[in-house]
Structures are given as structure tokens and as C-alpha cells.
Amino acid sequence: MSGPEPVRVTTGRLLQVYAAAPLLAGLLVVAWVAVPAVAAVDPARLAFAYSLVFGMPHIVGSLFALADPALRRPIQAWWGPAAAAVTLVVLAASAVLERRLLEQIVIVATMVHVLGQQSGLAAGQARLPRDGTGAWLTRAWRWLLAIACTLASLAIGGEALRPVLEQPLPWLQAAGGLLGLTTPLAAGLAYFAWRHGGDVRAMLATHGLAVAGFLCASAGLPLLGVGMIRWTHDATAFAAYGALASARYRADPAANWLYRPWRWMGLREIGWTLWPMAIVAALLLSLLLPEPLSLALIFIHYAFEHRLWRRDSPWRAWVRLG
């Protein structure tokens, strides 16, 4: 097997993902205005179809890499026992907690994970400080952004789009106040990063996306607000995992048994196949797995994805981000 030949996920490619979000939102708004029946649809009825495109597919797709021994062996000493521990905790929580409380926990975990990933990538591309006062300001921006979007998501019911709070308006107001505090902080950090040669485009796009999502939720269009944020997160994740799959496939087409059929079809670039494969796998799992085990998969992903993509991770030898 040859050495690593990294696939680069450029900043421009990531920004195309961000640019698609408002475009899709605009098309949906036009549809709602042009066809009143669309606006009357209860978003909660779309939850299953929504989950077959967003959320679970990217979580399932991230697990595809474990079918490659070269990617699995460096992490299996800690990943296996840790995943088993998370599964036991989630199964116990599912058995003893009320459904509404469990939904709130999932919403909080989801938004922290989503905004944590996007803001972390953006901070890295902007070359924001990793120590000293600048690091504290960067962490403050990232956490305030995540908390603000979490409060808004709790108020509108998260991705299930079913209210989980009795009085959502105060929560939306709190989220708006936090975003208001975060905006000048983001502007200051962006100016600092720009003066020091950092690429601030992803940072500004991340912040703008959070504000746009909040405005959609406040305007009574929660599906748009959640959908834009989820699209950006999932498409970014699929770009990274697709690049990882392509890099490994070029080095050793037989390494990952999930991708071996593409050799017979003569495919040389297989990263794009990850999303449709993950959607099919997510559909099958939704039919076969009980809900507590599906929740376990979600929390395993949330708990460990950041560790899998650390700078010293063996996975990062195959993918260059930004």
C-alpha cells in the first residue's frame, strides 16, 4: 500500500456549501408564497423525510470509515470501549427519562455539536489565536453562538419541529440577545484575523448562518432555520468523509469492503457515492433499529467525532481541510 496522498477540501468548496443554504431557503420561501398549501403543512409531518436526508445519514456515513482496517486500527483501542460505554448510558437514559426531557437533551447535544464543528473549522481557517487572550475570545464567540442557537432550537422543537418548551418566546428572546452580544465579538475577531492574514470568510459565513437560522425561527419558519444549519453541517461532513474515502480508495481500492463494488464498475472517484449510500443505510437502520439504539449511534458520533479529526489524528493524514 502506498503512503498517504491527501485529498484537499478547499475553503472555496466549503463556502459553496454555505452559499447553497440561502439559495435553497429562497426557493422554499418562493414555494410557500406561490403555493399556500405548502405553507399550511405541519413541519412535524416532514420529520421522517427530513431525517432521511439530514442528521442520521451523515452519522451513518461517518461510520463507513471503520470498515477500513487502516483507519480503524489506530483508534479501536479507545473507540470500541468508549462507544460501548456511551451505548449503555444512552440505553439507561432512554429507559428512565421522560421523552420530553430526552428530546431536550438531544437538541442541546445536536446544536453544540453542529455549531462546534462549523465554528471550529472557521476559527482554524481564520487562524484565530490558540492561546492567550485571543483564545478565550475565540472560545467565547464559539460557545455563545452554540448556546444562542441551542436556545432557539429548544424554543422551536429542534429537528423534530415539535415544541419541547411551554413558553418558547422568552427562549427565542434570550437567543436573540446572545446573538446580539456575539455579533460585535465576531466582528472584532474577524478584523483581528484579517489583519494577521487569516481567511475570515468561513467565520463570517458561520456567524451569518446562525443569525439567519434564528431569524427564520423567529419569523415562524423553523424548518428553514433548522434546515439551513443542518445542510451546512452535513454537507461539510460529507465533504470531509468523502475526501477521506477517495484518498483511501486511491491508495488501496480493496481496503474498505463497502467500496469494493466500485472497482467492478470502473469508478475512480468514489467520494460522491457516500451520501446516497448513507441515505439508504439510514433508511434500513430506521426500519431495523429500535429508537434507543438509534440514539446511541447519534451520541457516539457526537462524543467522538472531534477526536477523530484532531490535527494529530491518523485520519487527518488523508484529508487537508481549508
PDB file of C-alpha atoms in Angstrom:
ATOM      1  CA  MET A   1       0.000   0.000   0.000  1.00  0.00           C
ATOM      2  CA  SER A   2       1.340   3.442  -0.881  1.00  0.00           C
ATOM      3  CA  GLY A   3       1.720   6.276   1.581  1.00  0.00           C
ATOM      4  CA  PRO A   4      -0.930   8.905   2.240  1.00  0.00           C
ATOM      5  CA  GLU A   5      -1.957  11.034  -0.710  1.00  0.00           C
ATOM      6  CA  PRO A   6      -4.207  13.614   0.993  1.00  0.00           C
ATOM      7  CA  VAL A   7      -7.322  14.977  -0.671  1.00  0.00           C
ATOM      8  CA  ARG A   8      -7.792  18.680  -0.074  1.00  0.00           C
ATOM      9  CA  VAL A   9     -11.184  20.108   0.945  1.00  0.00           C
ATOM     10  CA  THR A  10     -10.651  23.746  -0.006  1.00  0.00           C
ATOM     11  CA  THR A  11     -12.125  26.791   1.706  1.00  0.00           C
ATOM     12  CA  GLY A  12     -13.797  27.686  -1.584  1.00  0.00           C
ATOM     13  CA  ARG A  13     -15.547  24.321  -1.645  1.00  0.00           C
ATOM     14  CA  LEU A  14     -16.783  24.795   1.907  1.00  0.00           C
ATOM     15  CA  LEU A  15     -18.049  28.271   1.083  1.00  0.00           C
ATOM     16  CA  GLN A  16     -20.058  26.818  -1.798  1.00  0.00           C
ATOM     17  CA  VAL A  17     -21.826  24.723   0.831  1.00  0.00           C
ATOM     18  CA  TYR A  18     -22.662  27.870   2.801  1.00  0.00           C
ATOM     19  CA  ALA A  19     -23.822  29.693  -0.327  1.00  0.00           C
ATOM     20  CA  ALA A  20     -26.247  26.903  -1.187  1.00  0.00           C
ATOM     21  CA  ALA A  21     -28.094  27.293   2.131  1.00  0.00           C
ATOM     22  CA  PRO A  22     -29.698  30.718   1.475  1.00  0.00           C
ATOM     23  CA  LEU A  23     -30.364  29.709  -2.135  1.00  0.00           C
ATOM     24  CA  LEU A  24     -32.318  26.662  -1.001  1.00  0.00           C
ATOM     25  CA  ALA A  25     -34.081  28.760   1.626  1.00  0.00           C
ATOM     26  CA  GLY A  26     -35.086  31.303  -1.002  1.00  0.00           C
ATOM     27  CA  LEU A  27     -36.548  28.599  -3.225  1.00  0.00           C
ATOM     28  CA  LEU A  28     -38.575  27.221  -0.334  1.00  0.00           C
ATOM     29  CA  VAL A  29     -39.887  30.674   0.565  1.00  0.00           C
ATOM     30  CA  VAL A  30     -40.962  31.185  -3.047  1.00  0.00           C
ATOM     31  CA  ALA A  31     -42.704  27.803  -2.937  1.00  0.00           C
ATOM     32  CA  TRP A  32     -44.510  28.733   0.272  1.00  0.00           C
ATOM     33  CA  VAL A  33     -45.659  32.054  -1.163  1.00  0.00           C
ATOM     34  CA  ALA A  34     -46.671  30.646  -4.541  1.00  0.00           C
ATOM     35  CA  VAL A  35     -48.441  27.568  -3.161  1.00  0.00           C
ATOM     36  CA  PRO A  36     -50.378  28.404   0.032  1.00  0.00           C
ATOM     37  CA  ALA A  37     -50.997  24.697   0.703  1.00  0.00           C
ATOM     38  CA  VAL A  38     -47.266  24.227   1.235  1.00  0.00           C
ATOM     39  CA  ALA A  39     -47.233  26.840   3.981  1.00  0.00           C
ATOM     40  CA  ALA A  40     -50.102  25.047   5.726  1.00  0.00           C
ATOM     41  CA  VAL A  41     -48.184  21.768   6.064  1.00  0.00           C
ATOM     42  CA  ASP A  42     -47.250  20.906   9.637  1.00  0.00           C
ATOM     43  CA  PRO A  43     -43.421  20.743   9.668  1.00  0.00           C
ATOM     44  CA  ALA A  44     -43.567  17.892  12.173  1.00  0.00           C
ATOM     45  CA  ARG A  45     -45.066  15.701   9.435  1.00  0.00           C
ATOM     46  CA  LEU A  46     -41.892  16.156   7.422  1.00  0.00           C
ATOM     47  CA  ALA A  47     -39.651  14.916  10.234  1.00  0.00           C
ATOM     48  CA  PHE A  48     -39.197  11.388   8.841  1.00  0.00           C
ATOM     49  CA  ALA A  49     -38.439  12.541   5.287  1.00  0.00           C
ATOM     50  CA  TYR A  50     -36.149  15.221   6.709  1.00  0.00           C
ATOM     51  CA  SER A  51     -34.251  12.671   8.788  1.00  0.00           C
ATOM     52  CA  LEU A  52     -33.606  10.550   5.687  1.00  0.00           C
ATOM     53  CA  VAL A  53     -31.637  13.407   4.141  1.00  0.00           C
ATOM     54  CA  PHE A  54     -30.139  15.152   7.164  1.00  0.00           C
ATOM     55  CA  GLY A  55     -28.878  14.026  10.529  1.00  0.00           C
ATOM     56  CA  MET A  56     -28.753  10.248  10.588  1.00  0.00           C
ATOM     57  CA  PRO A  57     -27.243   9.719   7.086  1.00  0.00           C
ATOM     58  CA  HIS A  58     -24.142  11.758   7.889  1.00  0.00           C
ATOM     59  CA  ILE A  59     -23.797   9.928  11.211  1.00  0.00           C
ATOM     60  CA  VAL A  60     -24.085   6.541   9.495  1.00  0.00           C
ATOM     61  CA  GLY A  61     -21.742   7.723   6.726  1.00  0.00           C
ATOM     62  CA  SER A  62     -19.105   8.659   9.280  1.00  0.00           C
ATOM     63  CA  LEU A  63     -19.102   5.045  10.486  1.00  0.00           C
ATOM     64  CA  PHE A  64     -18.289   3.745   6.993  1.00  0.00           C
ATOM     65  CA  ALA A  65     -14.641   4.610   7.590  1.00  0.00           C
ATOM     66  CA  LEU A  66     -14.483   1.960  10.310  1.00  0.00           C
ATOM     67  CA  ALA A  67     -14.777  -0.736   7.615  1.00  0.00           C
ATOM     68  CA  ASP A  68     -11.246   0.230   6.546  1.00  0.00           C
ATOM     69  CA  PRO A  69      -8.667  -1.530   8.784  1.00  0.00           C
ATOM     70  CA  ALA A  70      -6.056   1.205   8.226  1.00  0.00           C
ATOM     71  CA  LEU A  71      -8.475   3.783   9.669  1.00  0.00           C
ATOM     72  CA  ARG A  72      -9.979   1.539  12.338  1.00  0.00           C
ATOM     73  CA  ARG A  73      -6.875   0.051  13.939  1.00  0.00           C
ATOM     74  CA  PRO A  74      -5.318   3.312  15.206  1.00  0.00           C
ATOM     75  CA  ILE A  75      -8.497   4.176  17.147  1.00  0.00           C
ATOM     76  CA  GLN A  76     -10.016   0.813  18.089  1.00  0.00           C
ATOM     77  CA  ALA A  77      -8.197   0.626  21.445  1.00  0.00           C
ATOM     78  CA  TRP A  78     -10.217   3.565  22.759  1.00  0.00           C
ATOM     79  CA  TRP A  79     -13.143   3.872  20.349  1.00  0.00           C
ATOM     80  CA  GLY A  80     -14.684   0.434  20.934  1.00  0.00           C
ATOM     81  CA  PRO A  81     -14.859   0.562  24.765  1.00  0.00           C
ATOM     82  CA  ALA A  82     -15.918   4.215  24.704  1.00  0.00           C
ATOM     83  CA  ALA A  83     -18.697   3.527  22.184  1.00  0.00           C
ATOM     84  CA  ALA A  84     -19.927   0.642  24.339  1.00  0.00           C
ATOM     85  CA  ALA A  85     -19.987   2.909  27.402  1.00  0.00           C
ATOM     86  CA  VAL A  86     -21.946   5.609  25.563  1.00  0.00           C
ATOM     87  CA  THR A  87     -24.425   2.990  24.335  1.00  0.00           C
ATOM     88  CA  LEU A  88     -25.057   1.726  27.863  1.00  0.00           C
ATOM     89  CA  VAL A  89     -25.588   5.275  29.170  1.00  0.00           C
ATOM     90  CA  VAL A  90     -27.997   6.146  26.356  1.00  0.00           C
ATOM     91  CA  LEU A  91     -29.981   2.918  26.794  1.00  0.00           C
ATOM     92  CA  ALA A  92     -30.279   3.578  30.531  1.00  0.00           C
ATOM     93  CA  ALA A  93     -31.337   7.199  29.934  1.00  0.00           C
ATOM     94  CA  SER A  94     -33.931   6.101  27.379  1.00  0.00           C
ATOM     95  CA  ALA A  95     -35.414   3.731  29.939  1.00  0.00           C
ATOM     96  CA  VAL A  96     -35.701   6.178  32.845  1.00  0.00           C
ATOM     97  CA  LEU A  97     -36.094   9.672  31.383  1.00  0.00           C
ATOM     98  CA  GLU A  98     -39.307  11.238  30.140  1.00  0.00           C
ATOM     99  CA  ARG A  99     -39.479  11.629  26.379  1.00  0.00           C
ATOM    100  CA  ARG A 100     -39.645  15.427  26.516  1.00  0.00           C
ATOM    101  CA  LEU A 101     -36.508  15.652  28.653  1.00  0.00           C
ATOM    102  CA  LEU A 102     -34.750  13.224  26.329  1.00  0.00           C
ATOM    103  CA  GLU A 103     -35.719  15.381  23.344  1.00  0.00           C
ATOM    104  CA  GLN A 104     -34.296  18.445  25.072  1.00  0.00           C
ATOM    105  CA  ILE A 105     -31.017  16.632  25.721  1.00  0.00           C
ATOM    106  CA  VAL A 106     -30.813  15.571  22.067  1.00  0.00           C
ATOM    107  CA  ILE A 107     -31.492  19.142  20.899  1.00  0.00           C
ATOM    108  CA  VAL A 108     -28.773  20.579  23.135  1.00  0.00           C
ATOM    109  CA  ALA A 109     -26.242  17.928  22.105  1.00  0.00           C
ATOM    110  CA  THR A 110     -27.085  18.381  18.419  1.00  0.00           C
ATOM    111  CA  MET A 111     -26.700  22.153  18.340  1.00  0.00           C
ATOM    112  CA  VAL A 112     -23.483  22.138  20.372  1.00  0.00           C
ATOM    113  CA  HIS A 113     -22.077  19.501  18.024  1.00  0.00           C
ATOM    114  CA  VAL A 114     -23.189  21.268  14.832  1.00  0.00           C
ATOM    115  CA  LEU A 115     -22.093  24.782  15.789  1.00  0.00           C
ATOM    116  CA  GLY A 116     -18.986  23.424  17.487  1.00  0.00           C
ATOM    117  CA  GLN A 117     -17.816  21.780  14.269  1.00  0.00           C
ATOM    118  CA  GLN A 118     -18.642  24.688  11.978  1.00  0.00           C
ATOM    119  CA  SER A 119     -17.185  27.369  14.232  1.00  0.00           C
ATOM    120  CA  GLY A 120     -14.109  25.226  14.913  1.00  0.00           C
ATOM    121  CA  LEU A 121     -13.386  24.833  11.206  1.00  0.00           C
ATOM    122  CA  ALA A 122     -13.975  28.538  10.684  1.00  0.00           C
ATOM    123  CA  ALA A 123     -11.664  29.503  13.557  1.00  0.00           C
ATOM    124  CA  GLY A 124      -8.917  27.296  12.150  1.00  0.00           C
ATOM    125  CA  GLN A 125      -9.183  28.821   8.670  1.00  0.00           C
ATOM    126  CA  ALA A 126      -9.182  32.314  10.164  1.00  0.00           C
ATOM    127  CA  ARG A 127      -6.037  31.416  12.140  1.00  0.00           C
ATOM    128  CA  LEU A 128      -7.601  32.706  15.340  1.00  0.00           C
ATOM    129  CA  PRO A 129      -5.265  32.519  18.346  1.00  0.00           C
ATOM    130  CA  ARG A 130      -4.890  29.185  20.125  1.00  0.00           C
ATOM    131  CA  ASP A 131      -3.548  30.634  23.380  1.00  0.00           C
ATOM    132  CA  GLY A 132      -3.661  33.822  25.439  1.00  0.00           C
ATOM    133  CA  THR A 133      -6.493  36.358  25.489  1.00  0.00           C
ATOM    134  CA  GLY A 134      -7.340  35.764  21.840  1.00  0.00           C
ATOM    135  CA  ALA A 135      -8.042  32.088  22.547  1.00  0.00           C
ATOM    136  CA  TRP A 136     -10.511  32.996  25.310  1.00  0.00           C
ATOM    137  CA  LEU A 137     -12.307  35.424  22.999  1.00  0.00           C
ATOM    138  CA  THR A 138     -12.475  32.763  20.295  1.00  0.00           C
ATOM    139  CA  ARG A 139     -13.945  30.250  22.738  1.00  0.00           C
ATOM    140  CA  ALA A 140     -16.420  32.872  23.954  1.00  0.00           C
ATOM    141  CA  TRP A 141     -17.620  33.504  20.378  1.00  0.00           C
ATOM    142  CA  ARG A 142     -17.960  29.807  19.632  1.00  0.00           C
ATOM    143  CA  TRP A 143     -19.802  28.950  22.855  1.00  0.00           C
ATOM    144  CA  LEU A 144     -22.120  31.958  22.760  1.00  0.00           C
ATOM    145  CA  LEU A 145     -23.001  31.094  19.171  1.00  0.00           C
ATOM    146  CA  ALA A 146     -23.719  27.475  20.105  1.00  0.00           C
ATOM    147  CA  ILE A 147     -25.773  28.454  23.168  1.00  0.00           C
ATOM    148  CA  ALA A 148     -27.813  31.018  21.234  1.00  0.00           C
ATOM    149  CA  CYS A 149     -28.704  28.509  18.517  1.00  0.00           C
ATOM    150  CA  THR A 150     -29.427  25.888  21.172  1.00  0.00           C
ATOM    151  CA  LEU A 151     -31.937  28.170  22.900  1.00  0.00           C
ATOM    152  CA  ALA A 152     -33.638  28.932  19.581  1.00  0.00           C
ATOM    153  CA  SER A 153     -33.714  25.246  18.691  1.00  0.00           C
ATOM    154  CA  LEU A 154     -35.264  24.361  22.066  1.00  0.00           C
ATOM    155  CA  ALA A 155     -37.918  27.022  21.510  1.00  0.00           C
ATOM    156  CA  ILE A 156     -38.977  25.637  18.115  1.00  0.00           C
ATOM    157  CA  GLY A 157     -38.599  21.961  18.980  1.00  0.00           C
ATOM    158  CA  GLY A 158     -35.316  21.164  17.309  1.00  0.00           C
ATOM    159  CA  GLU A 159     -35.170  18.910  14.288  1.00  0.00           C
ATOM    160  CA  ALA A 160     -38.379  17.150  15.313  1.00  0.00           C
ATOM    161  CA  LEU A 161     -40.041  20.593  14.927  1.00  0.00           C
ATOM    162  CA  ARG A 162     -42.296  19.746  17.860  1.00  0.00           C
ATOM    163  CA  PRO A 163     -42.417  22.230  20.775  1.00  0.00           C
ATOM    164  CA  VAL A 164     -40.477  20.960  23.779  1.00  0.00           C
ATOM    165  CA  LEU A 165     -40.828  24.136  25.898  1.00  0.00           C
ATOM    166  CA  GLU A 166     -44.026  25.569  27.319  1.00  0.00           C
ATOM    167  CA  GLN A 167     -43.139  29.225  26.656  1.00  0.00           C
ATOM    168  CA  PRO A 168     -40.906  29.436  23.589  1.00  0.00           C
ATOM    169  CA  LEU A 169     -40.967  33.235  23.199  1.00  0.00           C
ATOM    170  CA  PRO A 170     -38.673  34.005  26.185  1.00  0.00           C
ATOM    171  CA  TRP A 171     -36.203  31.414  24.895  1.00  0.00           C
ATOM    172  CA  LEU A 172     -36.192  32.977  21.434  1.00  0.00           C
ATOM    173  CA  GLN A 173     -35.666  36.395  23.015  1.00  0.00           C
ATOM    174  CA  ALA A 174     -32.739  35.060  25.029  1.00  0.00           C
ATOM    175  CA  ALA A 175     -31.248  33.530  21.877  1.00  0.00           C
ATOM    176  CA  GLY A 176     -31.595  36.861  20.054  1.00  0.00           C
ATOM    177  CA  GLY A 177     -29.917  38.696  22.925  1.00  0.00           C
ATOM    178  CA  LEU A 178     -26.970  36.297  22.886  1.00  0.00           C
ATOM    179  CA  LEU A 179     -26.592  36.621  19.125  1.00  0.00           C
ATOM    180  CA  GLY A 180     -26.653  40.374  19.561  1.00  0.00           C
ATOM    181  CA  LEU A 181     -23.785  40.143  22.052  1.00  0.00           C
ATOM    182  CA  THR A 182     -21.902  37.695  19.859  1.00  0.00           C
ATOM    183  CA  THR A 183     -22.026  39.758  16.673  1.00  0.00           C
ATOM    184  CA  PRO A 184     -19.609  42.556  17.717  1.00  0.00           C
ATOM    185  CA  LEU A 185     -17.318  39.890  19.180  1.00  0.00           C
ATOM    186  CA  ALA A 186     -17.342  38.061  15.837  1.00  0.00           C
ATOM    187  CA  ALA A 187     -16.653  41.312  14.007  1.00  0.00           C
ATOM    188  CA  GLY A 188     -13.689  42.079  16.273  1.00  0.00           C
ATOM    189  CA  LEU A 189     -12.232  38.603  15.901  1.00  0.00           C
ATOM    190  CA  ALA A 190     -12.712  38.730  12.125  1.00  0.00           C
ATOM    191  CA  TYR A 191     -10.913  42.059  11.937  1.00  0.00           C
ATOM    192  CA  PHE A 192      -8.044  40.715  14.064  1.00  0.00           C
ATOM    193  CA  ALA A 193      -7.797  37.572  11.921  1.00  0.00           C
ATOM    194  CA  TRP A 194      -7.913  39.579   8.681  1.00  0.00           C
ATOM    195  CA  ARG A 195      -5.118  41.861   9.887  1.00  0.00           C
ATOM    196  CA  HIS A 196      -2.986  38.775  10.587  1.00  0.00           C
ATOM    197  CA  GLY A 197      -3.575  37.078   7.249  1.00  0.00           C
ATOM    198  CA  GLY A 198      -6.349  34.677   8.208  1.00  0.00           C
ATOM    199  CA  ASP A 199      -9.203  33.672   5.903  1.00  0.00           C
ATOM    200  CA  VAL A 200     -12.286  35.037   7.663  1.00  0.00           C
ATOM    201  CA  ARG A 201     -14.853  34.038   5.033  1.00  0.00           C
ATOM    202  CA  ALA A 202     -15.910  30.790   6.719  1.00  0.00           C
ATOM    203  CA  MET A 203     -16.109  32.547  10.086  1.00  0.00           C
ATOM    204  CA  LEU A 204     -18.403  35.268   8.742  1.00  0.00           C
ATOM    205  CA  ALA A 205     -20.448  32.648   6.880  1.00  0.00           C
ATOM    206  CA  THR A 206     -20.869  30.586  10.059  1.00  0.00           C
ATOM    207  CA  HIS A 207     -21.986  33.576  12.064  1.00  0.00           C
ATOM    208  CA  GLY A 208     -24.312  34.771   9.320  1.00  0.00           C
ATOM    209  CA  LEU A 209     -25.829  31.306   9.085  1.00  0.00           C
ATOM    210  CA  ALA A 210     -26.598  31.262  12.817  1.00  0.00           C
ATOM    211  CA  VAL A 211     -28.255  34.688  12.616  1.00  0.00           C
ATOM    212  CA  ALA A 212     -30.238  33.683   9.510  1.00  0.00           C
ATOM    213  CA  GLY A 213     -31.422  30.494  11.205  1.00  0.00           C
ATOM    214  CA  PHE A 214     -32.584  32.468  14.235  1.00  0.00           C
ATOM    215  CA  LEU A 215     -34.431  34.997  12.076  1.00  0.00           C
ATOM    216  CA  CYS A 216     -36.218  32.182  10.227  1.00  0.00           C
ATOM    217  CA  ALA A 217     -37.280  30.601  13.512  1.00  0.00           C
ATOM    218  CA  SER A 218     -38.498  33.956  14.846  1.00  0.00           C
ATOM    219  CA  ALA A 219     -40.445  34.591  11.621  1.00  0.00           C
ATOM    220  CA  GLY A 220     -42.374  31.336  12.001  1.00  0.00           C
ATOM    221  CA  LEU A 221     -40.308  29.332   9.508  1.00  0.00           C
ATOM    222  CA  PRO A 222     -38.483  26.885  11.802  1.00  0.00           C
ATOM    223  CA  LEU A 223     -37.981  24.305   9.079  1.00  0.00           C
ATOM    224  CA  LEU A 224     -35.911  26.798   7.117  1.00  0.00           C
ATOM    225  CA  GLY A 225     -33.886  27.826  10.153  1.00  0.00           C
ATOM    226  CA  VAL A 226     -33.003  24.294  11.192  1.00  0.00           C
ATOM    227  CA  GLY A 227     -32.633  23.111   7.610  1.00  0.00           C
ATOM    228  CA  MET A 228     -30.053  25.743   6.645  1.00  0.00           C
ATOM    229  CA  ILE A 229     -27.874  24.975   9.648  1.00  0.00           C
ATOM    230  CA  ARG A 230     -28.212  21.220   9.167  1.00  0.00           C
ATOM    231  CA  TRP A 231     -27.496  21.410   5.428  1.00  0.00           C
ATOM    232  CA  THR A 232     -24.259  23.275   6.097  1.00  0.00           C
ATOM    233  CA  HIS A 233     -23.108  20.888   8.796  1.00  0.00           C
ATOM    234  CA  ASP A 234     -23.999  17.710   6.928  1.00  0.00           C
ATOM    235  CA  ALA A 235     -22.618  18.827   3.578  1.00  0.00           C
ATOM    236  CA  THR A 236     -19.371  19.875   5.271  1.00  0.00           C
ATOM    237  CA  ALA A 237     -19.155  16.492   6.989  1.00  0.00           C
ATOM    238  CA  PHE A 238     -19.850  14.589   3.767  1.00  0.00           C
ATOM    239  CA  ALA A 239     -17.170  16.649   2.008  1.00  0.00           C
ATOM    240  CA  ALA A 240     -14.627  15.571   4.635  1.00  0.00           C
ATOM    241  CA  TYR A 241     -15.681  11.909   4.797  1.00  0.00           C
ATOM    242  CA  GLY A 242     -15.991  11.747   1.021  1.00  0.00           C
ATOM    243  CA  ALA A 243     -12.458  13.097   0.689  1.00  0.00           C
ATOM    244  CA  LEU A 244     -11.265  10.514   3.212  1.00  0.00           C
ATOM    245  CA  ALA A 245     -12.967   7.708   1.283  1.00  0.00           C
ATOM    246  CA  SER A 246     -11.493   8.907  -2.024  1.00  0.00           C
ATOM    247  CA  ALA A 247      -7.966   9.210  -0.628  1.00  0.00           C
ATOM    248  CA  ARG A 248      -8.035   5.723   0.857  1.00  0.00           C
ATOM    249  CA  TYR A 249      -9.637   4.267  -2.292  1.00  0.00           C
ATOM    250  CA  ARG A 250      -6.829   5.700  -4.432  1.00  0.00           C
ATOM    251  CA  ALA A 251      -4.229   4.203  -2.121  1.00  0.00           C
ATOM    252  CA  ASP A 252      -5.912   0.811  -1.726  1.00  0.00           C
ATOM    253  CA  PRO A 253      -9.220   0.168  -3.566  1.00  0.00           C
ATOM    254  CA  ALA A 254      -9.807  -3.074  -1.662  1.00  0.00           C
ATOM    255  CA  ALA A 255      -9.186  -1.723   1.838  1.00  0.00           C
ATOM    256  CA  ASN A 256     -12.770  -0.730   2.652  1.00  0.00           C
ATOM    257  CA  TRP A 257     -15.144  -3.568   1.752  1.00  0.00           C
ATOM    258  CA  LEU A 258     -18.043  -1.112   1.423  1.00  0.00           C
ATOM    259  CA  TYR A 259     -16.410   0.480  -1.620  1.00  0.00           C
ATOM    260  CA  ARG A 260     -15.095  -2.643  -3.342  1.00  0.00           C
ATOM    261  CA  PRO A 261     -18.062  -2.880  -5.758  1.00  0.00           C
ATOM    262  CA  TRP A 262     -16.988   0.428  -7.321  1.00  0.00           C
ATOM    263  CA  ARG A 263     -13.862  -1.298  -8.658  1.00  0.00           C
ATOM    264  CA  TRP A 264     -16.055  -3.572 -10.764  1.00  0.00           C
ATOM    265  CA  MET A 265     -17.889  -0.519 -12.120  1.00  0.00           C
ATOM    266  CA  GLY A 266     -14.635   1.207 -13.013  1.00  0.00           C
ATOM    267  CA  LEU A 267     -15.212   4.217 -10.734  1.00  0.00           C
ATOM    268  CA  ARG A 268     -12.089   6.136  -9.796  1.00  0.00           C
ATOM    269  CA  GLU A 269     -13.705   8.914  -7.732  1.00  0.00           C
ATOM    270  CA  ILE A 270     -15.981   7.453  -5.076  1.00  0.00           C
ATOM    271  CA  GLY A 271     -16.380  10.262  -2.540  1.00  0.00           C
ATOM    272  CA  TRP A 272     -19.672  11.412  -4.081  1.00  0.00           C
ATOM    273  CA  THR A 273     -21.212   7.979  -3.513  1.00  0.00           C
ATOM    274  CA  LEU A 274     -21.058   8.402   0.255  1.00  0.00           C
ATOM    275  CA  TRP A 275     -24.256  10.479   0.599  1.00  0.00           C
ATOM    276  CA  PRO A 276     -26.635   8.167  -1.349  1.00  0.00           C
ATOM    277  CA  MET A 277     -25.104   5.091   0.301  1.00  0.00           C
ATOM    278  CA  ALA A 278     -25.560   6.695   3.732  1.00  0.00           C
ATOM    279  CA  ILE A 279     -29.184   7.631   2.996  1.00  0.00           C
ATOM    280  CA  VAL A 280     -30.006   4.034   2.026  1.00  0.00           C
ATOM    281  CA  ALA A 281     -28.202   2.713   5.113  1.00  0.00           C
ATOM    282  CA  ALA A 282     -30.023   5.221   7.352  1.00  0.00           C
ATOM    283  CA  LEU A 283     -33.371   4.136   5.890  1.00  0.00           C
ATOM    284  CA  LEU A 284     -32.602   0.481   6.580  1.00  0.00           C
ATOM    285  CA  LEU A 285     -31.441   1.233  10.119  1.00  0.00           C
ATOM    286  CA  SER A 286     -34.571   3.302  10.797  1.00  0.00           C
ATOM    287  CA  LEU A 287     -36.616   0.208   9.957  1.00  0.00           C
ATOM    288  CA  LEU A 288     -34.444  -2.263  11.869  1.00  0.00           C
ATOM    289  CA  LEU A 289     -33.072  -0.458  14.914  1.00  0.00           C
ATOM    290  CA  PRO A 290     -35.134   0.409  17.984  1.00  0.00           C
ATOM    291  CA  GLU A 291     -35.112   4.121  18.811  1.00  0.00           C
ATOM    292  CA  PRO A 292     -32.742   3.810  21.829  1.00  0.00           C
ATOM    293  CA  LEU A 293     -30.067   2.202  19.632  1.00  0.00           C
ATOM    294  CA  SER A 294     -30.503   4.923  17.015  1.00  0.00           C
ATOM    295  CA  LEU A 295     -29.996   7.482  19.772  1.00  0.00           C
ATOM    296  CA  ALA A 296     -26.877   5.595  20.845  1.00  0.00           C
ATOM    297  CA  LEU A 297     -25.419   5.930  17.333  1.00  0.00           C
ATOM    298  CA  ILE A 298     -26.134   9.657  17.412  1.00  0.00           C
ATOM    299  CA  PHE A 299     -24.403  10.206  20.753  1.00  0.00           C
ATOM    300  CA  ILE A 300     -21.426   8.030  19.811  1.00  0.00           C
ATOM    301  CA  HIS A 301     -20.941  10.301  16.804  1.00  0.00           C
ATOM    302  CA  TYR A 302     -21.374  13.488  18.838  1.00  0.00           C
ATOM    303  CA  ALA A 303     -18.997  12.333  21.549  1.00  0.00           C
ATOM    304  CA  PHE A 304     -16.044  11.279  19.419  1.00  0.00           C
ATOM    305  CA  GLU A 305     -16.066  12.951  16.007  1.00  0.00           C
ATOM    306  CA  HIS A 306     -13.926  15.863  17.195  1.00  0.00           C
ATOM    307  CA  ARG A 307     -11.293  13.427  18.444  1.00  0.00           C
ATOM    308  CA  LEU A 308     -11.264  11.555  15.138  1.00  0.00           C
ATOM    309  CA  TRP A 309     -10.360  14.779  13.296  1.00  0.00           C
ATOM    310  CA  ARG A 310      -7.741  16.256  15.612  1.00  0.00           C
ATOM    311  CA  ARG A 311      -4.591  17.520  13.954  1.00  0.00           C
ATOM    312  CA  ASP A 312      -2.629  14.533  15.255  1.00  0.00           C
ATOM    313  CA  SER A 313      -5.261  12.016  14.158  1.00  0.00           C
ATOM    314  CA  PRO A 314      -4.179   9.406  11.590  1.00  0.00           C
ATOM    315  CA  TRP A 315      -7.347  10.265   9.649  1.00  0.00           C
ATOM    316  CA  ARG A 316      -6.070  13.795   9.057  1.00  0.00           C
ATOM    317  CA  ALA A 317      -3.090  12.367   7.159  1.00  0.00           C
ATOM    318  CA  TRP A 318      -5.530  11.660   4.341  1.00  0.00           C
ATOM    319  CA  VAL A 319      -7.529  14.904   4.287  1.00  0.00           C
ATOM    320  CA  ARG A 320      -6.468  18.545   4.301  1.00  0.00           C
ATOM    321  CA  LEU A 321      -9.186  20.958   5.414  1.00  0.00           C
ATOM    322  CA  GLY A 322      -9.249  24.570   4.233  1.00  0.00           C
TER     323      GLY A 322
END
